[in-house]
PDB file of C-alpha atoms in Angstrom:
ATOM      1  CA  MET A1072     -11.038   9.716 -32.235  1.00 46.00           C
ATOM      2  CA  SER A1073      -8.685  11.534 -29.878  1.00 70.00           C
ATOM      3  CA  ALA A1074     -11.287  11.437 -27.105  1.00 73.00           C
ATOM      4  CA  LEU A1075     -11.389   7.649 -27.442  1.00 84.00           C
ATOM      5  CA  VAL A1076      -7.641   7.150 -27.047  1.00 85.00           C
ATOM      6  CA  PRO A1077      -7.513   7.475 -23.204  1.00 85.00           C
ATOM      7  CA  TRP A1078     -10.313   4.901 -22.854  1.00 86.00           C
ATOM      8  CA  LEU A1079      -8.464   2.529 -25.190  1.00 89.00           C
ATOM      9  CA  LEU A1080      -5.277   3.027 -23.177  1.00 88.00           C
ATOM     10  CA  VAL A1081      -7.108   2.225 -19.933  1.00 85.00           C
ATOM     11  CA  ALA A1082      -8.738  -0.862 -21.492  1.00 88.00           C
ATOM     12  CA  ALA A1083      -5.430  -2.051 -22.970  1.00 89.00           C
ATOM     13  CA  GLY A1084      -3.682  -1.393 -19.654  1.00 85.00           C
ATOM     14  CA  LEU A1085      -6.230  -3.406 -17.664  1.00 83.00           C
ATOM     15  CA  PHE A1086      -6.071  -6.246 -20.201  1.00 87.00           C
ATOM     16  CA  LEU A1087      -2.265  -6.417 -20.071  1.00 86.00           C
ATOM     17  CA  LEU A1088      -2.186  -6.128 -16.261  1.00 81.00           C
ATOM     18  CA  PHE A1089      -4.707  -8.939 -15.837  1.00 80.00           C
ATOM     19  CA  TYR A1090      -3.027 -11.377 -18.223  1.00 83.00           C
ATOM     20  CA  GLY A1091       0.456 -10.255 -17.224  1.00 81.00           C
ATOM     21  CA  GLY A1092      -0.367 -11.197 -13.630  1.00 74.00           C
ATOM     22  CA  GLU A1093      -1.840 -14.515 -14.812  1.00 76.00           C
ATOM     23  CA  PHE A1094       1.256 -15.397 -16.864  1.00 79.00           C
ATOM     24  CA  LEU A1095       3.597 -14.420 -14.042  1.00 74.00           C
ATOM     25  CA  VAL A1096       1.714 -16.498 -11.460  1.00 71.00           C
ATOM     26  CA  LYS A1097       1.528 -19.562 -13.731  1.00 75.00           C
ATOM     27  CA  GLY A1098       5.167 -19.380 -14.738  1.00 76.00           C
ATOM     28  CA  ALA A1099       6.582 -18.631 -11.285  1.00 72.00           C
ATOM     29  CA  ALA A1100       4.371 -21.150  -9.463  1.00 69.00           C
ATOM     30  CA  SER A1101       5.125 -23.935 -11.953  1.00 72.00           C
ATOM     31  CA  LEU A1102       8.845 -23.169 -11.819  1.00 68.00           C
ATOM     32  CA  ALA A1103       8.789 -23.222  -8.001  1.00 66.00           C
ATOM     33  CA  LEU A1104       7.091 -26.636  -8.002  1.00 65.00           C
ATOM     34  CA  ARG A1105       9.599 -27.918 -10.575  1.00 70.00           C
ATOM     35  CA  LEU A1106      12.375 -26.819  -8.181  1.00 64.00           C
ATOM     36  CA  GLY A1107      10.820 -28.837  -5.349  1.00 62.00           C
ATOM     37  CA  ILE A1108       9.001 -26.154  -3.346  1.00 60.00           C
ATOM     38  CA  THR A1109       5.753 -27.423  -1.790  1.00 58.00           C
ATOM     39  CA  PRO A1110       2.341 -26.233  -3.087  1.00 56.00           C
ATOM     40  CA  LEU A1111       1.510 -24.764   0.328  1.00 55.00           C
ATOM     41  CA  VAL A1112       4.575 -22.511   0.381  1.00 60.00           C
ATOM     42  CA  VAL A1113       4.048 -21.609  -3.295  1.00 58.00           C
ATOM     43  CA  GLY A1114       0.437 -20.630  -2.588  1.00 58.00           C
ATOM     44  CA  LEU A1115       1.336 -18.505   0.422  1.00 56.00           C
ATOM     45  CA  THR A1116       4.206 -16.680  -1.295  1.00 63.00           C
ATOM     46  CA  VAL A1117       4.501 -16.882  -5.093  1.00 65.00           C
ATOM     47  CA  VAL A1118       0.781 -16.858  -5.897  1.00 65.00           C
ATOM     48  CA  ALA A1119      -0.017 -14.200  -3.295  1.00 64.00           C
ATOM     49  CA  PHE A1120       2.773 -11.980  -4.617  1.00 70.00           C
ATOM     50  CA  GLY A1121       1.829 -12.610  -8.238  1.00 70.00           C
ATOM     51  CA  THR A1122      -1.799 -11.520  -7.855  1.00 70.00           C
ATOM     52  CA  SER A1123      -0.567  -8.236  -6.347  1.00 74.00           C
ATOM     53  CA  CYS A1124       1.862  -7.532  -9.212  1.00 78.00           C
ATOM     54  CA  PRO A1125      -0.578  -5.320 -11.178  1.00 82.00           C
ATOM     55  CA  GLU A1126      -0.841  -2.974  -8.189  1.00 81.00           C
ATOM     56  CA  LEU A1127       2.940  -3.154  -7.692  1.00 84.00           C
ATOM     57  CA  PHE A1128       3.831  -2.192 -11.253  1.00 83.00           C
ATOM     58  CA  VAL A1129       1.241   0.604 -11.374  1.00 85.00           C
ATOM     59  CA  SER A1130       2.334   2.143  -8.056  1.00 86.00           C
ATOM     60  CA  ILE A1131       6.058   1.978  -8.882  1.00 86.00           C
ATOM     61  CA  ARG A1132       5.419   3.441 -12.326  1.00 84.00           C
ATOM     62  CA  ALA A1133       3.291   6.230 -10.833  1.00 86.00           C
ATOM     63  CA  ALA A1134       5.952   6.977  -8.206  1.00 85.00           C
ATOM     64  CA  LEU A1135       8.640   7.162 -10.909  1.00 85.00           C
ATOM     65  CA  GLU A1136       6.450   9.593 -12.874  1.00 83.00           C
ATOM     66  CA  GLY A1137       5.993  11.769  -9.791  1.00 84.00           C
ATOM     67  CA  GLN A1138       2.295  10.857  -9.530  1.00 83.00           C
ATOM     68  CA  GLY A1139       2.205  10.031  -5.830  1.00 85.00           C
ATOM     69  CA  ASP A1140      -1.573  10.412  -5.611  1.00 88.00           C
ATOM     70  CA  ILE A1141      -2.054   7.556  -8.080  1.00 87.00           C
ATOM     71  CA  ALA A1142       0.589   5.429  -6.314  1.00 88.00           C
ATOM     72  CA  ILE A1143      -1.001   5.775  -2.862  1.00 91.00           C
ATOM     73  CA  GLY A1144      -4.566   6.007  -4.196  1.00 89.00           C
ATOM     74  CA  ASN A1145      -4.007   2.667  -5.901  1.00 89.00           C
ATOM     75  CA  ILE A1146      -2.975   1.010  -2.612  1.00 92.00           C
ATOM     76  CA  VAL A1147      -5.640   2.600  -0.405  1.00 93.00           C
ATOM     77  CA  GLY A1148      -8.361   2.225  -3.045  1.00 91.00           C
ATOM     78  CA  SER A1149      -7.451  -1.427  -3.662  1.00 91.00           C
ATOM     79  CA  ASN A1150      -7.698  -2.220   0.056  1.00 93.00           C
ATOM     80  CA  ILE A1151     -11.096  -0.511   0.220  1.00 94.00           C
ATOM     81  CA  SER A1152     -12.453  -2.191  -2.919  1.00 92.00           C
ATOM     82  CA  ASN A1153     -11.068  -5.603  -1.887  1.00 91.00           C
ATOM     83  CA  ILE A1154     -13.352  -5.515   1.155  1.00 93.00           C
ATOM     84  CA  GLY A1155     -16.228  -3.268   0.094  1.00 92.00           C
ATOM     85  CA  LEU A1156     -16.566  -4.659  -3.424  1.00 91.00           C
ATOM     86  CA  ILE A1157     -14.770  -7.987  -3.977  1.00 89.00           C
ATOM     87  CA  LEU A1158     -15.298  -9.671  -0.588  1.00 90.00           C
ATOM     88  CA  ALA A1159     -18.788  -8.157  -0.369  1.00 91.00           C
ATOM     89  CA  LEU A1160     -19.816  -9.516  -3.793  1.00 90.00           C
ATOM     90  CA  CYS A1161     -18.418 -12.940  -2.884  1.00 89.00           C
ATOM     91  CA  ALA A1162     -20.498 -12.962   0.315  1.00 90.00           C
ATOM     92  CA  ALA A1163     -23.565 -11.949  -1.704  1.00 88.00           C
ATOM     93  CA  VAL A1164     -22.947 -14.952  -3.995  1.00 85.00           C
ATOM     94  CA  TYR A1165     -22.578 -17.391  -1.097  1.00 86.00           C
ATOM     95  CA  PRO A1166     -22.035 -16.872   2.668  1.00 88.00           C
ATOM     96  CA  LEU A1167     -18.298 -17.019   3.366  1.00 85.00           C
ATOM     97  CA  LYS A1168     -16.866 -19.275   6.053  1.00 84.00           C
ATOM     98  CA  VAL A1169     -13.875 -17.774   7.870  1.00 82.00           C
ATOM     99  CA  ALA A1170     -10.888 -19.879   8.929  1.00 78.00           C
ATOM    100  CA  VAL A1171      -9.942 -19.484  12.588  1.00 79.00           C
ATOM    101  CA  GLN A1172      -6.304 -18.701  11.698  1.00 77.00           C
ATOM    102  CA  ILE A1173      -7.370 -15.688   9.618  1.00 80.00           C
ATOM    103  CA  LEU A1174      -9.370 -14.295  12.533  1.00 82.00           C
ATOM    104  CA  ARG A1175      -6.715 -14.962  15.166  1.00 84.00           C
ATOM    105  CA  PHE A1176      -3.569 -14.066  13.227  1.00 86.00           C
ATOM    106  CA  ASP A1177      -3.963 -12.466   9.786  1.00 86.00           C
ATOM    107  CA  MET A1178      -6.688  -9.966  10.690  1.00 90.00           C
ATOM    108  CA  PRO A1179      -4.860  -8.568  13.759  1.00 92.00           C
ATOM    109  CA  VAL A1180      -1.711  -8.285  11.616  1.00 93.00           C
ATOM    110  CA  LEU A1181      -3.679  -6.463   8.892  1.00 93.00           C
ATOM    111  CA  LEU A1182      -5.121  -4.038  11.452  1.00 94.00           C
ATOM    112  CA  GLY A1183      -1.666  -3.351  12.889  1.00 95.00           C
ATOM    113  CA  VAL A1184      -0.051  -2.912   9.474  1.00 96.00           C
ATOM    114  CA  SER A1185      -2.876  -0.625   8.282  1.00 95.00           C
ATOM    115  CA  THR A1186      -2.459   1.537  11.391  1.00 95.00           C
ATOM    116  CA  VAL A1187       1.317   1.821  10.878  1.00 95.00           C
ATOM    117  CA  PHE A1188       0.762   2.700   7.206  1.00 95.00           C
ATOM    118  CA  LEU A1189      -1.719   5.426   8.169  1.00 93.00           C
ATOM    119  CA  LEU A1190       0.730   6.923  10.686  1.00 93.00           C
ATOM    120  CA  MET A1191       3.507   6.904   8.083  1.00 93.00           C
ATOM    121  CA  LEU A1192       1.355   8.893   5.665  1.00 90.00           C
ATOM    122  CA  LEU A1193       0.068  11.527   8.089  1.00 89.00           C
ATOM    123  CA  ASP A1194       2.651  13.898   6.602  1.00 88.00           C
ATOM    124  CA  GLY A1195       1.410  13.115   3.087  1.00 85.00           C
ATOM    125  CA  ALA A1196       4.638  11.367   2.016  1.00 88.00           C
ATOM    126  CA  LEU A1197       6.326   7.976   2.128  1.00 91.00           C
ATOM    127  CA  SER A1198      10.069   8.114   2.734  1.00 92.00           C
ATOM    128  CA  ARG A1199      12.682   5.566   1.706  1.00 93.00           C
ATOM    129  CA  ILE A1200      13.226   4.526   5.345  1.00 95.00           C
ATOM    130  CA  GLU A1201       9.478   3.960   5.813  1.00 95.00           C
ATOM    131  CA  GLY A1202       9.431   1.920   2.611  1.00 94.00           C
ATOM    132  CA  VAL A1203      12.282  -0.261   3.862  1.00 96.00           C
ATOM    133  CA  VAL A1204      10.471  -0.784   7.193  1.00 97.00           C
ATOM    134  CA  LEU A1205       7.402  -2.032   5.316  1.00 96.00           C
ATOM    135  CA  VAL A1206       9.514  -4.410   3.188  1.00 95.00           C
ATOM    136  CA  VAL A1207      11.156  -5.815   6.335  1.00 96.00           C
ATOM    137  CA  GLY A1208       7.666  -6.265   7.783  1.00 95.00           C
ATOM    138  CA  LEU A1209       6.689  -8.226   4.669  1.00 93.00           C
ATOM    139  CA  LEU A1210       9.669 -10.559   5.017  1.00 92.00           C
ATOM    140  CA  VAL A1211       8.916 -11.165   8.707  1.00 93.00           C
ATOM    141  CA  TYR A1212       5.257 -11.858   7.917  1.00 90.00           C
ATOM    142  CA  LEU A1213       6.154 -14.373   5.180  1.00 85.00           C
ATOM    143  CA  VAL A1214       8.606 -16.228   7.437  1.00 85.00           C
ATOM    144  CA  VAL A1215       6.034 -16.454  10.242  1.00 86.00           C
ATOM    145  CA  VAL A1216       3.251 -17.615   7.896  1.00 79.00           C
ATOM    146  CA  VAL A1217       5.382 -20.324   6.286  1.00 74.00           C
ATOM    147  CA  ARG A1218       6.552 -21.592   9.688  1.00 78.00           C
ATOM    148  CA  MET A1219       2.995 -21.622  11.042  1.00 76.00           C
ATOM    149  CA  SER A1220       1.726 -23.493   7.987  1.00 67.00           C
ATOM    150  CA  ARG A1221       4.431 -26.138   8.373  1.00 65.00           C
ATOM    151  CA  LYS A1222       3.739 -26.496  12.078  1.00 68.00           C
ATOM    152  CA  GLU A1223       0.000 -26.905  11.461  1.00 60.00           C
ATOM    153  CA  HIS A1224       0.539 -29.354   8.621  1.00 55.00           C
ATOM    154  CA  ARG A1225      -2.745 -30.934   7.493  1.00 57.00           C
ATOM    155  CA  PRO A1226      -3.204 -33.055   4.329  1.00 57.00           C
ATOM    156  CA  GLU A1227      -6.516 -31.396   3.419  1.00 54.00           C
ATOM    157  CA  ILE A1228      -4.885 -27.928   3.448  1.00 53.00           C
ATOM    158  CA  ASP A1229      -2.001 -29.190   1.285  1.00 53.00           C
ATOM    159  CA  ALA A1230      -4.512 -30.657  -1.167  1.00 56.00           C
ATOM    160  CA  GLU A1231      -6.484 -27.404  -1.257  1.00 52.00           C
ATOM    161  CA  PHE A1232      -3.413 -25.349  -2.111  1.00 52.00           C
ATOM    162  CA  ALA A1233      -2.157 -27.960  -4.592  1.00 51.00           C
ATOM    163  CA  GLU A1234      -5.454 -27.681  -6.460  1.00 54.00           C
ATOM    164  CA  GLY A1235      -5.027 -23.933  -6.911  1.00 52.00           C
ATOM    165  CA  VAL A1236      -1.344 -23.917  -7.897  1.00 54.00           C
ATOM    166  CA  PRO A1237      -0.454 -24.386 -11.610  1.00 58.00           C
ATOM    167  CA  LYS A1238       1.363 -27.675 -12.256  1.00 60.00           C
ATOM    168  CA  PRO A1239       4.621 -27.901 -14.218  1.00 59.00           C
ATOM    169  CA  ALA A1240       3.831 -28.985 -17.756  1.00 60.00           C
ATOM    170  CA  GLY A1241       5.880 -29.437 -20.895  1.00 63.00           C
ATOM    171  CA  ARG A1242       9.454 -28.324 -21.292  1.00 68.00           C
ATOM    172  CA  ALA A1243      11.334 -26.373 -18.633  1.00 64.00           C
ATOM    173  CA  TRP A1244      11.803 -23.297 -20.886  1.00 66.00           C
ATOM    174  CA  LYS A1245       8.059 -22.574 -20.834  1.00 76.00           C
ATOM    175  CA  GLU A1246       8.052 -21.297 -17.226  1.00 74.00           C
ATOM    176  CA  PRO A1247      10.775 -18.631 -17.754  1.00 77.00           C
ATOM    177  CA  ALA A1248       9.029 -17.650 -21.011  1.00 82.00           C
ATOM    178  CA  LEU A1249       5.730 -17.172 -19.147  1.00 78.00           C
ATOM    179  CA  ILE A1250       7.472 -15.146 -16.420  1.00 77.00           C
ATOM    180  CA  LEU A1251       9.155 -12.904 -19.005  1.00 81.00           C
ATOM    181  CA  ALA A1252       5.897 -12.440 -20.942  1.00 84.00           C
ATOM    182  CA  GLY A1253       4.108 -11.587 -17.714  1.00 82.00           C
ATOM    183  CA  LEU A1254       6.688  -9.006 -16.683  1.00 79.00           C
ATOM    184  CA  VAL A1255       6.622  -7.332 -20.113  1.00 84.00           C
ATOM    185  CA  ALA A1256       2.808  -7.264 -20.124  1.00 84.00           C
ATOM    186  CA  LEU A1257       2.738  -5.803 -16.607  1.00 81.00           C
ATOM    187  CA  ALA A1258       5.251  -3.094 -17.515  1.00 78.00           C
ATOM    188  CA  PHE A1259       3.330  -1.980 -20.611  1.00 85.00           C
ATOM    189  CA  GLY A1260      -0.021  -2.395 -18.866  1.00 83.00           C
ATOM    190  CA  ALA A1261       1.053  -0.114 -16.024  1.00 78.00           C
ATOM    191  CA  ARG A1262       2.225   2.527 -18.480  1.00 81.00           C
ATOM    192  CA  PHE A1263      -0.957   2.418 -20.588  1.00 86.00           C
ATOM    193  CA  LEU A1264      -3.247   2.482 -17.537  1.00 82.00           C
ATOM    194  CA  ILE A1265      -1.502   5.435 -15.903  1.00 79.00           C
ATOM    195  CA  ASP A1266      -1.276   7.439 -19.144  1.00 83.00           C
ATOM    196  CA  GLY A1267      -4.937   6.796 -19.957  1.00 85.00           C
ATOM    197  CA  ALA A1268      -6.188   7.398 -16.415  1.00 81.00           C
ATOM    198  CA  SER A1269      -4.218  10.657 -16.098  1.00 79.00           C
ATOM    199  CA  THR A1270      -5.645  11.936 -19.391  1.00 84.00           C
ATOM    200  CA  LEU A1271      -9.185  11.022 -18.312  1.00 82.00           C
ATOM    201  CA  ALA A1272      -8.655  12.767 -14.983  1.00 78.00           C
ATOM    202  CA  ARG A1273      -7.750  16.003 -16.737  1.00 77.00           C
ATOM    203  CA  ALA A1274     -10.584  15.647 -19.297  1.00 82.00           C
ATOM    204  CA  PHE A1275     -13.273  15.149 -16.645  1.00 80.00           C
ATOM    205  CA  GLY A1276     -11.792  17.572 -14.144  1.00 81.00           C
ATOM    206  CA  LEU A1277     -11.028  14.810 -11.638  1.00 81.00           C
ATOM    207  CA  SER A1278      -7.950  14.711  -9.451  1.00 85.00           C
ATOM    208  CA  GLU A1279      -5.314  12.002  -9.848  1.00 83.00           C
ATOM    209  CA  ALA A1280      -6.095  10.916  -6.292  1.00 86.00           C
ATOM    210  CA  VAL A1281      -9.719  10.111  -7.226  1.00 87.00           C
ATOM    211  CA  ILE A1282      -8.600   8.278 -10.374  1.00 86.00           C
ATOM    212  CA  GLY A1283      -6.157   6.253  -8.257  1.00 85.00           C
ATOM    213  CA  LEU A1284      -8.799   5.499  -5.627  1.00 87.00           C
ATOM    214  CA  THR A1285     -11.381   4.366  -8.209  1.00 86.00           C
ATOM    215  CA  ILE A1286     -10.516   3.318 -11.780  1.00 82.00           C
ATOM    216  CA  VAL A1287      -6.888   2.365 -11.168  1.00 84.00           C
ATOM    217  CA  SER A1288      -7.429   0.561  -7.851  1.00 85.00           C
ATOM    218  CA  VAL A1289     -10.433  -1.454  -9.041  1.00 82.00           C
ATOM    219  CA  GLY A1290      -8.712  -2.284 -12.329  1.00 80.00           C
ATOM    220  CA  THR A1291      -5.551  -3.579 -10.686  1.00 79.00           C
ATOM    221  CA  SER A1292      -7.680  -5.695  -8.310  1.00 80.00           C
ATOM    222  CA  LEU A1293      -9.134  -7.770 -11.180  1.00 76.00           C
ATOM    223  CA  PRO A1294      -6.947 -10.833 -10.369  1.00 74.00           C
ATOM    224  CA  GLU A1295      -8.242 -10.845  -6.784  1.00 75.00           C
ATOM    225  CA  LEU A1296     -11.810 -10.398  -8.055  1.00 78.00           C
ATOM    226  CA  SER A1297     -11.643 -13.376 -10.412  1.00 75.00           C
ATOM    227  CA  THR A1298      -9.864 -15.626  -7.894  1.00 73.00           C
ATOM    228  CA  SER A1299     -12.240 -14.763  -5.042  1.00 78.00           C
ATOM    229  CA  LEU A1300     -15.430 -15.099  -7.114  1.00 79.00           C
ATOM    230  CA  VAL A1301     -14.351 -18.527  -8.383  1.00 75.00           C
ATOM    231  CA  ALA A1302     -13.715 -19.587  -4.771  1.00 74.00           C
ATOM    232  CA  ALA A1303     -17.131 -18.245  -3.708  1.00 77.00           C
ATOM    233  CA  PHE A1304     -18.941 -20.132  -6.497  1.00 79.00           C
ATOM    234  CA  ARG A1305     -17.097 -23.278  -5.424  1.00 75.00           C
ATOM    235  CA  LYS A1306     -18.240 -22.599  -1.839  1.00 76.00           C
ATOM    236  CA  GLU A1307     -14.610 -22.272  -0.698  1.00 72.00           C
ATOM    237  CA  GLY A1308     -15.227 -19.180   1.426  1.00 70.00           C
ATOM    238  CA  ASP A1309     -12.014 -19.491   3.430  1.00 74.00           C
ATOM    239  CA  ILE A1310      -9.974 -19.121   0.225  1.00 73.00           C
ATOM    240  CA  ALA A1311     -11.949 -16.033  -0.838  1.00 78.00           C
ATOM    241  CA  VAL A1312     -11.509 -14.395   2.572  1.00 82.00           C
ATOM    242  CA  GLY A1313      -7.841 -15.373   2.840  1.00 80.00           C
ATOM    243  CA  ASN A1314      -7.185 -14.044  -0.663  1.00 78.00           C
ATOM    244  CA  VAL A1315      -8.587 -10.604   0.194  1.00 85.00           C
ATOM    245  CA  VAL A1316      -6.894 -10.341   3.605  1.00 86.00           C
ATOM    246  CA  GLY A1317      -3.567 -11.511   2.149  1.00 84.00           C
ATOM    247  CA  SER A1318      -3.889  -9.126  -0.793  1.00 84.00           C
ATOM    248  CA  ASN A1319      -4.483  -6.158   1.519  1.00 90.00           C
ATOM    249  CA  LEU A1320      -1.400  -7.079   3.534  1.00 91.00           C
ATOM    250  CA  PHE A1321       0.688  -7.374   0.368  1.00 89.00           C
ATOM    251  CA  ASN A1322      -0.665  -4.058  -0.938  1.00 91.00           C
ATOM    252  CA  ILE A1323       0.699  -2.202   2.076  1.00 94.00           C
ATOM    253  CA  LEU A1324       3.849  -4.154   2.905  1.00 93.00           C
ATOM    254  CA  CYS A1325       5.002  -5.109  -0.588  1.00 91.00           C
ATOM    255  CA  ILE A1326       3.621  -2.441  -2.903  1.00 90.00           C
ATOM    256  CA  GLY A1327       3.849   0.465  -0.492  1.00 92.00           C
ATOM    257  CA  GLY A1328       7.185  -0.775   0.805  1.00 93.00           C
ATOM    258  CA  LEU A1329       8.896  -1.366  -2.536  1.00 90.00           C
ATOM    259  CA  SER A1330       7.466   1.808  -4.075  1.00 89.00           C
ATOM    260  CA  GLY A1331       8.677   3.932  -1.153  1.00 90.00           C
ATOM    261  CA  ALA A1332      12.049   2.175  -0.906  1.00 91.00           C
ATOM    262  CA  LEU A1333      12.739   2.679  -4.618  1.00 89.00           C
ATOM    263  CA  VAL A1334      11.228   6.135  -5.144  1.00 87.00           C
ATOM    264  CA  PRO A1335      10.206   8.223  -2.099  1.00 86.00           C
ATOM    265  CA  PHE A1336       7.077  10.200  -3.022  1.00 83.00           C
ATOM    266  CA  SER A1337       4.343  12.458  -1.662  1.00 84.00           C
ATOM    267  CA  SER A1338       0.570  12.120  -1.938  1.00 84.00           C
ATOM    268  CA  PRO A1339      -1.239  15.308  -0.895  1.00 84.00           C
ATOM    269  CA  GLY A1340      -4.513  14.361  -2.626  1.00 84.00           C
ATOM    270  CA  VAL A1341      -5.250  11.199  -0.612  1.00 87.00           C
ATOM    271  CA  GLY A1342      -6.525  12.476   2.720  1.00 85.00           C
ATOM    272  CA  LEU A1343      -7.385  11.315   6.213  1.00 89.00           C
ATOM    273  CA  VAL A1344     -10.954  10.490   5.205  1.00 91.00           C
ATOM    274  CA  ASP A1345      -9.690   7.995   2.602  1.00 93.00           C
ATOM    275  CA  PHE A1346      -7.356   6.384   5.137  1.00 92.00           C
ATOM    276  CA  GLY A1347     -10.202   6.413   7.656  1.00 93.00           C
ATOM    277  CA  VAL A1348     -12.483   4.572   5.221  1.00 94.00           C
ATOM    278  CA  MET A1349      -9.751   1.982   4.616  1.00 95.00           C
ATOM    279  CA  MET A1350      -9.392   1.494   8.381  1.00 95.00           C
ATOM    280  CA  ALA A1351     -13.174   1.394   8.903  1.00 95.00           C
ATOM    281  CA  PHE A1352     -13.664  -1.364   6.315  1.00 95.00           C
ATOM    282  CA  THR A1353     -10.807  -3.329   7.886  1.00 94.00           C
ATOM    283  CA  ILE A1354     -12.102  -2.905  11.439  1.00 94.00           C
ATOM    284  CA  VAL A1355     -15.712  -3.784  10.577  1.00 92.00           C
ATOM    285  CA  LEU A1356     -14.559  -7.134   9.201  1.00 90.00           C
ATOM    286  CA  LEU A1357     -13.715  -8.355  12.708  1.00 87.00           C
ATOM    287  CA  PRO A1358     -17.262  -8.393  14.140  1.00 88.00           C
ATOM    288  CA  LEU A1359     -18.619  -9.702  10.819  1.00 87.00           C
ATOM    289  CA  MET A1360     -16.151 -12.601  10.949  1.00 86.00           C
ATOM    290  CA  ARG A1361     -16.783 -13.355  14.620  1.00 83.00           C
ATOM    291  CA  THR A1362     -20.534 -13.918  14.222  1.00 81.00           C
ATOM    292  CA  GLY A1363     -20.566 -17.642  13.526  1.00 79.00           C
ATOM    293  CA  PHE A1364     -17.252 -17.418  11.629  1.00 80.00           C
ATOM    294  CA  THR A1365     -19.329 -16.493   8.581  1.00 86.00           C
ATOM    295  CA  ILE A1366     -19.806 -13.365   6.458  1.00 89.00           C
ATOM    296  CA  ARG A1367     -23.478 -13.522   5.475  1.00 90.00           C
ATOM    297  CA  ARG A1368     -25.232 -12.312   2.329  1.00 90.00           C
ATOM    298  CA  TRP A1369     -26.882  -9.304   3.985  1.00 92.00           C
ATOM    299  CA  GLU A1370     -23.528  -8.303   5.471  1.00 91.00           C
ATOM    300  CA  GLY A1371     -21.965  -8.467   2.012  1.00 90.00           C
ATOM    301  CA  LEU A1372     -24.750  -6.274   0.605  1.00 92.00           C
ATOM    302  CA  MET A1373     -24.213  -3.828   3.474  1.00 94.00           C
ATOM    303  CA  LEU A1374     -20.514  -3.575   2.581  1.00 94.00           C
ATOM    304  CA  VAL A1375     -21.345  -2.969  -1.086  1.00 93.00           C
ATOM    305  CA  ALA A1376     -23.762  -0.173  -0.108  1.00 95.00           C
ATOM    306  CA  ALA A1377     -21.073   1.430   2.060  1.00 95.00           C
ATOM    307  CA  TYR A1378     -18.557   1.192  -0.791  1.00 95.00           C
ATOM    308  CA  VAL A1379     -20.967   2.772  -3.293  1.00 94.00           C
ATOM    309  CA  GLY A1380     -21.661   5.542  -0.772  1.00 95.00           C
ATOM    310  CA  TYR A1381     -17.941   6.231  -0.375  1.00 94.00           C
ATOM    311  CA  ILE A1382     -17.374   6.403  -4.152  1.00 92.00           C
ATOM    312  CA  ALA A1383     -20.371   8.737  -4.573  1.00 92.00           C
ATOM    313  CA  TRP A1384     -19.037  11.007  -1.807  1.00 92.00           C
ATOM    314  CA  LEU A1385     -15.550  10.924  -3.337  1.00 90.00           C
ATOM    315  CA  LEU A1386     -16.773  12.015  -6.776  1.00 86.00           C
ATOM    316  CA  ALA A1387     -19.083  14.693  -5.373  1.00 87.00           C
ATOM    317  CA  LYS A1388     -16.299  16.136  -3.201  1.00 84.00           C
ATOM    318  CA  ASP A1389     -13.861  16.197  -6.103  1.00 77.00           C
ATOM    319  CA  GLN A1390     -16.327  17.934  -8.435  1.00 75.00           C
ATOM    320  CA  SER A1391     -17.111  20.620  -5.849  1.00 75.00           C
ATOM    321  CA  ALA A1392     -13.438  21.306  -5.095  1.00 63.00           C
TER     322      ALA A1392
END
């Protein structure tokens, strides 16, 4: 029975993180609409932040526990799996159309932010000052995005965001109750996932960095996976692509920034190869997006193959160490 406990902790952690993120997004988005904030702004800020909350809680919890490899592995691994697994699977389901704004603005920003993040971690640590710089970068990005969206106001875009944002329903106390339930679920989910994953790492002789780059990062990306797959099945490729690109930006600027600003930590187990793979997946998206503003099925399958190859290499390297 004792051998089963870590698996149950991981399963319970993933369950609580997924539904905690769902409750938080529904409650916060509905409350924002009730307060008069437009669906477009809610979609670009509240919903985007809410879907990244599982990663945020796990990384902050890991940093507080002194498990920097899980904290950084979660961020780097999530960015890799968002492209090599989630976006790739969506493209395999249906070719993804890419909005021009994502290619001209969001992707260059993601490349720049990823490069800065890599340079910050060359010494294997994230300081409080570096964390604050990332948080400031997040605030600047949000202000620019909201201003751009208002300047390029189009009814069809408003309608698209309104469709995906939860509407206020029932009494006003329900939204704060959902937010509180979501926060509690996220807190317990982060604790269960980290405790279970750390125990499994020791049992199988794996490093915490590998656990962070694989089980933890994929598990905390479940909200992005569900949202993007639904968009792909609905043939709304621009939403699927925007969700992944926005999530990767939030992972670095918000999760990395807040984690570092609150609890400076080191991560010796996540190396240059892992950062290089994250950068490679980000860079390769540009030519894929530029060819007809579409990510095709065979390109998605190619990304999946590259992701599987990276995970296989990661496990083999860790076992031989």
